[in-house]
Amino acid sequence: MKVALTLIAIAAGWTFPLSVFAAAESRPNFLLIVADDLCWRDLGVTGNPDVKTPHIDRLATDGMSLSGMFTPAPTCSPCRHALYTGLYPVRSGAYPNHAKVDPATRSLFVYLRDSGYRVGLHNKSHVAPFESFPFEQVGEREDDFAAIREFIQRDATQPWLLVFASSSPHSPWSKGPQGRYDPEKLTVPSYLHDNPTTREALARYYAEINALDDQVGRLESLLKDTKTRDETVTLFLSEQGSAFPFGGKWTLSDNGIRVAAFLRWPGRVQPKSRTDALVQYVDVAPTFLEMAGIVPATIDTGCPDALGNVGFDGRSFLGLVTGATDRHREYVFAEHTAVGVAGYKEPYPQRCVRDGRFKLVRNLMPENEFFIRGIHQSSVYRSWLHDAESDEKLIARIDRLSVHPAVELFDLQNDPFETNNIAEDPRYEEHRRRLSGRLDAWMKQQGDEGIATELNAKSRQAGRKQWARDRRMHREANRHASIGFKYEEIE
């Protein structure tokens, strides 16, 4: 996997140099494992007392736990676009669910492919268009480990990037060893209402987390069998929160936007290490590029922000994982767009900024009702409504799901589940003003017009024809699986 000192990637008339590090040493492979709707709390290594995740726990033990990782959106499509592009959702255009980026936008798949990498994705895509994400689809079905093995072993002289995009533990939680968890013996998390329906759903959810953990174990065995483990950077990400009420999906709570993240790089990242530094999904692409010897500052993303900057929104955290520094970001940001989510009732744009202790949330249309079918029509939520008929405290708790003031401020150190809004408390006025200013600056830089951006969301979704076209092109890509296959060859 040695590369020449003078190797230069050329794509569409632009170039970026490879660093001396990449020339002098073998460039690593990259295995990026992305879960599907997994709350960061629901792993053995992050403190869940019931669910068993030995393979994911081992990955954390072998490398660094990035406990301050956050996604900039609590739905699948915008968070994955941000992960692969290094750009926040509104800037790239991929801010509603089932989205697409602006046509000229480039991604990690483009940058690594054009520097000599083999790039592939297994299973769930949820990004568009193909030109921005030109990976080969590895395997025709989920858990096609024979296809993954072939991808890894195809050319021992060529480094690779593989995204293993699991479909677990996405609801309805039907995979995994159903029956392993006795609902009556589970410890119900404090943010959930405890009743038989909640317990039965938790048992199914935990079983599907076991299915995910088994996938991680099989990937680990495959790396060992192919003798690529020691030259592979492995990053596990939990995506966003679960679909339980207060589980986090579709919300800007920490259950929704905080991410379980574990990175292993044998010989470079200290085992059993941990950092609480704030990091975002948009930082992953520039980090991988720097690990591959590409200077992130030389990249033109193809998607300028509102101030004219063409570089990443993210920045490399290589120094963080190698121990060169213990700080990264002062603030992280996130947005949620209700328009375009299946079963939404009314537009409900939300924005937030968070530092190491405080979070400010803006609900831009608080007069509307926050309603998402996946939450409000679930069997768990309906069972809570039934119980609330005789429980006033539960009624108030349920109301917090749907009704929010224009501004919320939370002290996460003393209120980790965000139940006490201190936005009107004069003791915290300085924090509110400081965070509000940061959020204003971020929205301006992103070209985020708030309500107008929300109302325009459907125009940013990829339609059925787009998805069908892209699926065909991703499948065709593995027939032309060589460095720098051309789009026109497979259209």
Coordinates of C-alpha atoms in Angstrom, one line a residue:
M1 CA 0.0 0.0 0.0
K2 CA 3.0 2.3 -0.5
V3 CA 2.3 5.4 -2.6
A4 CA 4.6 7.6 -4.5
L5 CA 5.7 10.9 -3.0
T6 CA 4.5 12.9 -6.0
L7 CA 1.0 11.3 -6.2
I8 CA -1.6 13.9 -6.9
A9 CA -5.4 13.4 -7.1
I10 CA -7.1 15.0 -10.1
A11 CA -10.8 15.5 -10.3
A12 CA -12.8 17.8 -12.5
G13 CA -9.9 20.2 -13.0
W14 CA -8.9 20.6 -9.3
T15 CA -6.0 19.1 -7.4
F16 CA -4.9 18.5 -3.9
P17 CA -1.5 17.2 -2.8
L18 CA -0.8 14.2 -0.6
S19 CA 1.3 15.0 2.4
V20 CA 4.8 13.5 3.0
F21 CA 3.2 11.3 5.7
A22 CA 1.1 9.5 3.1
A23 CA 4.1 9.1 0.9
A24 CA 6.4 7.8 3.6
E25 CA 4.0 5.3 5.1
S26 CA 1.2 3.0 4.1
R27 CA -2.1 4.9 4.0
P28 CA -4.7 3.3 6.2
N29 CA -7.9 1.6 5.2
F30 CA -11.1 3.0 6.7
L31 CA -14.0 1.0 8.1
L32 CA -16.9 3.3 9.1
I33 CA -19.7 1.5 10.9
V34 CA -22.9 3.4 11.2
A35 CA -25.8 2.2 13.3
D36 CA -29.5 3.1 12.6
D37 CA -31.5 5.0 15.3
L38 CA -29.4 3.9 18.3
C39 CA -29.5 6.1 21.4
W40 CA -26.0 6.7 22.6
R41 CA -27.0 5.5 26.1
D42 CA -28.0 2.0 25.0
L43 CA -24.7 0.1 24.9
G44 CA -22.9 -1.8 27.6
V45 CA -19.9 0.4 27.3
T46 CA -22.0 3.6 27.7
G47 CA -23.7 2.4 30.9
N48 CA -26.9 0.5 29.9
P49 CA -27.3 -2.1 32.6
D50 CA -29.2 -4.6 30.5
V51 CA -28.2 -4.7 26.9
K52 CA -25.1 -6.8 26.0
T53 CA -22.8 -5.5 23.4
P54 CA -19.4 -7.3 23.8
H55 CA -18.1 -6.6 20.3
I56 CA -18.9 -2.8 20.3
D57 CA -17.5 -2.7 23.9
R58 CA -14.3 -4.3 22.7
L59 CA -13.9 -1.8 19.9
A60 CA -14.2 1.0 22.6
T61 CA -11.6 -0.8 24.7
D62 CA -9.2 -1.2 21.7
G63 CA -9.3 2.5 20.9
M64 CA -10.6 5.9 22.0
S65 CA -14.2 6.8 23.2
L66 CA -15.2 10.1 21.7
S67 CA -17.9 10.9 24.3
G68 CA -18.4 14.4 23.0
M69 CA -19.5 13.4 19.5
F70 CA -22.7 15.0 18.1
T71 CA -24.7 14.8 14.9
P72 CA -26.0 18.0 13.4
A73 CA -29.4 16.5 12.7
P74 CA -31.6 13.9 14.4
T75 CA -32.8 12.2 11.3
C76 CA -31.1 9.7 9.0
S77 CA -30.6 11.4 5.7
P78 CA -29.3 14.8 6.8
C79 CA -26.9 13.3 9.4
R80 CA -25.4 10.9 6.9
H81 CA -25.0 13.7 4.3
A82 CA -23.2 15.7 6.9
L83 CA -21.0 12.8 7.9
Y84 CA -19.8 12.1 4.3
T85 CA -19.5 15.7 3.1
G86 CA -18.1 17.5 6.2
L87 CA -20.8 20.2 5.7
Y88 CA -23.8 21.1 7.9
P89 CA -27.2 20.2 6.5
V90 CA -28.6 23.6 5.4
R91 CA -25.4 24.6 3.6
S92 CA -25.3 21.4 1.6
G93 CA -29.0 21.5 0.9
A94 CA -29.5 18.1 2.5
Y95 CA -31.4 19.3 5.6
P96 CA -34.8 17.5 5.4
N97 CA -35.1 13.7 5.6
H98 CA -34.8 11.8 2.3
A99 CA -32.6 14.7 1.0
K100 CA -30.1 15.5 -1.7
V101 CA -27.1 17.8 -1.7
D102 CA -26.6 20.6 -4.2
P103 CA -25.3 19.1 -7.4
A104 CA -21.6 20.3 -7.3
T105 CA -21.1 19.1 -3.7
R106 CA -18.3 16.6 -3.1
S107 CA -17.9 14.0 -0.4
L108 CA -15.4 11.8 1.3
F109 CA -16.1 9.1 -1.4
V110 CA -14.9 11.5 -4.1
Y111 CA -11.8 12.8 -2.3
L112 CA -10.6 9.3 -1.4
R113 CA -11.5 7.7 -4.7
D114 CA -9.6 10.4 -6.6
S115 CA -6.5 9.9 -4.3
G116 CA -6.4 6.2 -5.2
Y117 CA -8.8 4.6 -2.7
R118 CA -11.4 1.9 -3.5
V119 CA -14.7 3.3 -2.0
G120 CA -17.7 1.3 -1.1
L121 CA -20.9 1.2 1.0
H122 CA -22.8 -1.7 2.3
N123 CA -26.5 -1.6 2.8
K124 CA -28.2 1.7 3.7
S125 CA -27.4 4.8 1.6
H126 CA -29.9 7.6 2.1
V127 CA -27.7 10.1 0.3
A128 CA -28.0 11.6 -3.2
P129 CA -27.0 12.2 -5.9
F130 CA -24.6 9.5 -7.1
E131 CA -22.2 12.1 -8.6
S132 CA -21.6 13.4 -5.1
F133 CA -21.4 10.0 -3.5
P134 CA -19.8 7.7 -6.2
F135 CA -19.4 4.6 -4.0
E136 CA -19.9 1.1 -5.3
Q137 CA -22.7 -0.8 -3.6
V138 CA -21.1 -3.7 -1.8
G139 CA -23.5 -6.6 -1.7
E140 CA -27.0 -7.0 -2.9
R141 CA -28.5 -7.5 0.6
E142 CA -27.7 -6.7 4.2
D143 CA -25.1 -8.9 5.9
D144 CA -23.6 -9.9 2.6
F145 CA -20.2 -10.6 4.2
A146 CA -19.0 -12.6 1.2
A147 CA -19.3 -9.4 -0.9
I148 CA -17.5 -7.4 1.9
R149 CA -14.7 -9.9 1.9
E150 CA -14.3 -9.7 -1.9
F151 CA -14.2 -5.9 -1.6
I152 CA -11.5 -5.9 1.0
Q153 CA -9.4 -8.5 -0.7
R154 CA -9.8 -7.3 -4.3
D155 CA -6.4 -5.6 -4.5
A156 CA -4.0 -5.7 -1.6
T157 CA -2.0 -2.8 -3.0
Q158 CA -5.0 -0.4 -3.0
P159 CA -6.3 1.2 0.3
W160 CA -10.1 1.2 0.8
L161 CA -12.9 3.0 2.5
L162 CA -15.9 0.9 3.4
V163 CA -19.0 2.3 5.1
F164 CA -21.0 -0.5 6.8
A165 CA -24.4 1.1 7.2
S166 CA -26.5 -1.2 9.3
S167 CA -30.3 -1.1 9.4
S168 CA -30.3 -1.9 13.1
P169 CA -31.7 -1.0 15.5
H170 CA -34.3 0.9 13.5
S171 CA -37.9 0.2 14.5
P172 CA -40.0 -2.0 14.3
W173 CA -37.3 -4.0 16.2
S174 CA -37.9 -7.4 14.7
K175 CA -34.3 -8.6 14.2
G176 CA -31.9 -10.2 16.7
P177 CA -32.5 -12.9 19.3
Q178 CA -36.1 -12.1 20.2
G179 CA -36.8 -13.6 23.6
R180 CA -33.3 -12.9 25.0
Y181 CA -34.5 -10.1 27.2
D182 CA -37.3 -10.7 29.8
P183 CA -39.4 -7.5 29.8
E184 CA -40.2 -7.8 33.4
K185 CA -36.5 -7.9 34.4
L186 CA -35.4 -4.8 32.5
T187 CA -34.4 -1.5 34.1
V188 CA -36.5 1.0 32.3
P189 CA -34.5 4.2 31.6
S190 CA -35.7 7.2 33.7
Y191 CA -36.7 9.2 30.7
L192 CA -39.3 6.6 29.7
H193 CA -42.6 5.9 31.3
D194 CA -42.6 2.4 32.8
N195 CA -45.4 0.1 31.7
P196 CA -45.7 -3.3 30.1
T197 CA -45.8 -1.9 26.5
T198 CA -42.6 0.1 27.1
R199 CA -40.9 -2.9 28.6
E200 CA -41.9 -5.2 25.7
A201 CA -40.7 -2.6 23.1
L202 CA -37.4 -2.3 25.0
A203 CA -36.9 -6.0 24.9
R204 CA -37.3 -6.0 21.1
Y205 CA -35.1 -2.9 20.7
Y206 CA -32.3 -4.5 22.8
A207 CA -32.5 -7.7 20.8
E208 CA -32.0 -5.7 17.6
I209 CA -29.0 -3.9 19.3
N210 CA -27.6 -7.5 19.7
A211 CA -28.0 -8.0 16.0
L212 CA -26.0 -4.9 15.4
D213 CA -23.3 -6.0 17.8
D214 CA -23.1 -9.4 16.0
Q215 CA -22.5 -7.5 12.8
V216 CA -19.6 -5.6 14.4
G217 CA -18.2 -9.0 15.6
R218 CA -18.4 -10.4 12.1
L219 CA -16.6 -7.4 10.7
E220 CA -13.9 -7.7 13.3
S221 CA -13.4 -11.4 12.4
L222 CA -13.2 -10.4 8.7
L223 CA -10.5 -7.9 9.3
K224 CA -8.5 -10.5 11.2
D225 CA -9.1 -13.2 8.6
T226 CA -7.9 -10.8 5.8
K227 CA -5.0 -9.6 7.9
T228 CA -6.1 -6.0 7.5
R229 CA -7.1 -5.1 11.1
D230 CA -3.8 -3.5 12.0
E231 CA -3.8 -1.2 8.9
T232 CA -7.4 -0.2 9.2
V233 CA -9.0 2.8 11.0
T234 CA -12.3 1.6 12.4
L235 CA -14.9 4.2 13.6
F236 CA -18.2 3.2 15.1
L237 CA -21.1 5.7 15.2
S238 CA -24.5 5.3 16.8
E239 CA -26.2 7.7 14.3
Q240 CA -29.0 9.5 16.2
G241 CA -31.5 8.6 19.0
S242 CA -34.1 5.8 19.1
A243 CA -37.7 6.1 18.1
F244 CA -39.1 5.9 21.6
P245 CA -40.8 8.9 23.0
F246 CA -37.9 10.9 24.5
G247 CA -35.6 8.4 22.9
G248 CA -34.2 11.3 20.8
K249 CA -35.0 10.7 17.2
W250 CA -36.6 13.7 15.5
T251 CA -35.6 15.9 18.5
L252 CA -32.6 18.1 19.5
S253 CA -32.3 16.6 23.0
D254 CA -29.0 15.0 23.8
N255 CA -30.7 11.7 23.4
G256 CA -31.2 12.7 19.8
I257 CA -28.0 14.4 18.8
R258 CA -25.3 13.0 21.1
V259 CA -23.5 10.0 19.5
A260 CA -21.7 7.0 20.8
A261 CA -18.4 7.0 18.9
F262 CA -15.3 4.7 19.2
L263 CA -12.2 5.0 17.0
R264 CA -9.5 2.4 16.7
W265 CA -6.2 2.9 14.8
P266 CA -3.7 0.3 15.9
G267 CA -0.3 1.8 16.8
R268 CA -1.6 5.4 16.6
V269 CA -4.5 5.7 19.0
Q270 CA -4.1 4.7 22.6
P271 CA -6.3 1.8 23.7
K272 CA -8.8 2.4 26.5
S273 CA -8.5 6.2 26.0
R274 CA -11.3 8.7 26.2
T275 CA -12.0 12.3 25.3
D276 CA -14.9 14.5 26.3
A277 CA -13.9 17.2 23.8
L278 CA -16.8 18.4 21.6
V279 CA -16.7 16.8 18.1
Q280 CA -19.3 16.7 15.3
Y281 CA -20.1 14.4 12.3
V282 CA -18.8 17.1 10.0
D283 CA -15.4 16.6 11.5
V284 CA -15.1 13.0 10.4
A285 CA -14.4 13.6 6.6
P286 CA -11.5 16.0 7.2
T287 CA -10.1 13.7 9.9
F288 CA -10.1 10.7 7.5
L289 CA -8.5 12.8 4.8
E290 CA -5.7 13.9 7.1
M291 CA -5.2 10.3 8.2
A292 CA -4.9 9.4 4.5
G293 CA -2.3 12.2 4.0
I294 CA -4.5 14.7 2.3
V295 CA -4.4 18.3 3.6
P296 CA -8.1 19.2 4.5
A297 CA -7.5 22.9 4.0
T298 CA -6.7 22.3 0.3
I299 CA -10.2 20.9 -0.4
D300 CA -12.8 22.7 -2.4
T301 CA -16.1 21.1 -1.3
G302 CA -18.0 22.4 -4.3
C303 CA -20.6 24.0 -2.0
P304 CA -19.8 27.5 -0.8
D305 CA -21.3 28.8 2.4
A306 CA -23.2 32.1 2.6
L307 CA -20.0 33.9 3.3
G308 CA -18.2 32.4 0.2
N309 CA -16.1 29.9 2.0
V310 CA -15.6 26.7 0.0
G311 CA -13.8 24.6 2.6
F312 CA -15.3 22.2 5.1
D313 CA -17.5 23.2 8.0
G314 CA -15.7 20.4 9.9
R315 CA -12.1 20.2 10.9
S316 CA -9.8 17.3 11.6
F317 CA -9.7 15.9 15.1
L318 CA -6.6 13.8 14.3
G319 CA -4.6 15.7 17.0
L320 CA -7.3 14.8 19.5
V321 CA -7.2 11.0 18.9
T322 CA -3.5 10.8 18.8
G323 CA -3.1 12.8 22.1
A324 CA -1.5 15.9 20.6
T325 CA -4.3 18.0 22.0
D326 CA -7.2 17.6 24.4
R327 CA -9.5 20.3 22.9
H328 CA -11.4 20.6 19.7
R329 CA -14.6 22.6 19.5
E330 CA -16.1 25.2 21.8
Y331 CA -19.6 24.7 20.4
V332 CA -21.7 22.2 18.5
F333 CA -24.8 23.0 16.4
A334 CA -27.8 21.1 15.2
E335 CA -31.1 21.6 13.3
H336 CA -34.3 19.7 12.9
T337 CA -36.7 20.0 9.9
A338 CA -40.2 18.5 10.4
V339 CA -41.3 19.1 6.8
G340 CA -40.6 16.0 4.8
V341 CA -40.6 13.6 7.8
A342 CA -43.1 10.8 7.3
G343 CA -46.3 11.7 9.1
Y344 CA -45.4 15.2 10.3
K345 CA -48.4 17.4 11.0
E346 CA -47.1 21.0 10.8
P347 CA -43.8 22.7 10.0
Y348 CA -41.7 22.7 13.2
P349 CA -38.2 24.1 12.6
Q350 CA -35.7 23.9 15.5
R351 CA -32.1 25.0 15.9
C352 CA -29.7 24.6 18.7
V353 CA -26.2 25.4 20.0
R354 CA -24.5 23.5 22.8
D355 CA -21.2 24.0 24.7
G356 CA -19.8 21.7 27.3
R357 CA -22.5 22.6 29.8
F358 CA -25.4 24.6 28.4
K359 CA -27.7 24.1 25.4
L360 CA -29.9 26.7 23.8
V361 CA -32.8 25.6 21.6
R362 CA -34.9 27.8 19.3
N363 CA -38.3 26.6 18.3
L364 CA -39.0 28.9 15.4
M365 CA -42.7 28.1 15.1
P366 CA -43.8 27.4 18.7
E367 CA -47.4 28.1 17.8
N368 CA -47.5 24.9 15.8
E369 CA -47.7 21.4 17.3
F370 CA -44.7 19.1 17.2
F371 CA -46.2 15.9 15.8
I372 CA -44.3 13.0 14.2
R373 CA -46.1 9.8 13.4
G374 CA -43.2 7.6 14.4
I375 CA -43.6 9.0 18.0
H376 CA -47.2 10.0 18.4
Q377 CA -48.8 7.1 16.7
S378 CA -46.5 4.4 18.2
S379 CA -47.9 1.7 20.4
V380 CA -45.6 2.9 23.2
Y381 CA -47.0 6.5 23.0
R382 CA -50.6 5.4 22.8
S383 CA -50.1 3.2 26.0
W384 CA -48.7 6.3 27.8
L385 CA -51.8 8.3 26.8
H386 CA -54.0 5.5 28.2
D387 CA -52.0 5.6 31.5
A388 CA -52.1 9.4 31.6
E389 CA -55.9 9.4 31.9
S390 CA -55.4 8.7 35.6
D391 CA -51.9 10.3 36.1
E392 CA -51.6 14.1 35.9
K393 CA -47.8 14.1 36.2
L394 CA -47.7 11.8 33.2
I395 CA -49.9 14.1 31.3
A396 CA -47.5 17.0 31.9
R397 CA -44.6 14.8 30.9
I398 CA -46.3 13.8 27.6
D399 CA -47.1 17.4 26.8
R400 CA -43.4 18.2 26.8
L401 CA -43.1 16.1 23.6
S402 CA -45.4 18.3 21.6
V403 CA -45.5 21.8 23.1
H404 CA -42.4 24.0 23.4
P405 CA -41.7 27.7 24.0
A406 CA -39.8 29.8 21.5
V407 CA -36.6 29.5 23.5
E408 CA -35.3 26.8 25.8
L409 CA -32.1 26.8 27.8
F410 CA -30.8 23.8 29.7
D411 CA -28.0 23.3 32.2
L412 CA -26.9 19.8 31.1
Q413 CA -24.6 19.4 34.1
N414 CA -27.5 19.5 36.5
D415 CA -30.3 18.6 34.1
P416 CA -29.1 15.9 31.7
F417 CA -32.6 15.0 30.5
E418 CA -33.5 18.6 29.7
T419 CA -36.6 18.9 31.8
N420 CA -36.1 22.3 33.4
N421 CA -36.1 25.2 31.0
I422 CA -34.1 28.1 32.6
A423 CA -34.4 30.5 29.6
E424 CA -36.3 33.0 31.6
D425 CA -34.1 32.7 34.8
P426 CA -32.1 36.0 35.1
R427 CA -29.2 34.1 36.6
Y428 CA -28.5 32.6 33.2
E429 CA -29.1 35.6 31.0
E430 CA -25.4 35.9 30.1
H431 CA -25.4 32.3 28.9
R432 CA -28.6 32.7 26.9
R433 CA -27.2 35.9 25.2
R434 CA -23.8 34.3 24.5
L435 CA -25.3 31.1 23.0
S436 CA -27.9 33.1 21.0
G437 CA -25.2 35.1 19.4
R438 CA -23.3 32.0 18.4
L439 CA -26.5 30.5 16.9
D440 CA -27.2 33.6 15.0
A441 CA -23.7 33.6 13.5
W442 CA -23.9 29.9 12.6
M443 CA -27.3 30.3 10.8
K444 CA -25.9 33.3 8.9
Q445 CA -22.8 31.4 7.7
Q446 CA -25.0 28.5 6.7
G447 CA -27.5 30.6 4.7
D448 CA -30.2 29.4 7.1
E449 CA -33.3 31.5 6.9
G450 CA -35.2 29.6 9.6
I451 CA -38.9 29.4 8.8
A452 CA -38.4 30.0 5.1
T453 CA -35.8 27.2 5.0
E454 CA -38.3 24.9 6.7
L455 CA -41.0 25.7 4.3
N456 CA -38.7 25.1 1.3
A457 CA -37.7 21.6 2.6
K458 CA -39.7 19.5 0.1
S459 CA -37.7 21.0 -2.8
R460 CA -34.6 19.6 -1.2
Q461 CA -35.8 16.0 -1.1
A462 CA -34.7 13.4 -3.6
G463 CA -37.7 11.8 -5.4
R464 CA -38.3 8.2 -6.3
K465 CA -36.7 8.6 -9.7
Q466 CA -33.6 10.0 -8.1
W467 CA -33.3 7.1 -5.7
A468 CA -34.0 4.5 -8.4
R469 CA -31.4 6.1 -10.7
D470 CA -28.8 6.3 -8.0
R471 CA -29.4 2.7 -6.8
R472 CA -28.7 1.5 -10.4
M473 CA -25.6 3.5 -10.7
H474 CA -24.2 2.4 -7.3
R475 CA -24.7 -1.3 -8.3
E476 CA -23.1 -0.7 -11.7
A477 CA -20.2 0.9 -10.0
N478 CA -18.8 -2.4 -8.7
R479 CA -18.6 -3.6 -12.3
H480 CA -16.3 -0.7 -13.0
A481 CA -14.5 -1.0 -9.7
S482 CA -11.1 0.5 -10.5
I483 CA -9.5 3.7 -9.5
G484 CA -11.3 6.6 -11.1
F485 CA -14.1 5.0 -13.0
K486 CA -16.0 7.6 -15.0
Y487 CA -19.6 8.5 -14.5
E488 CA -20.3 8.5 -18.2
E489 CA -19.2 4.9 -18.5
I490 CA -22.0 3.7 -16.3
E491 CA -24.9 6.0 -17.1

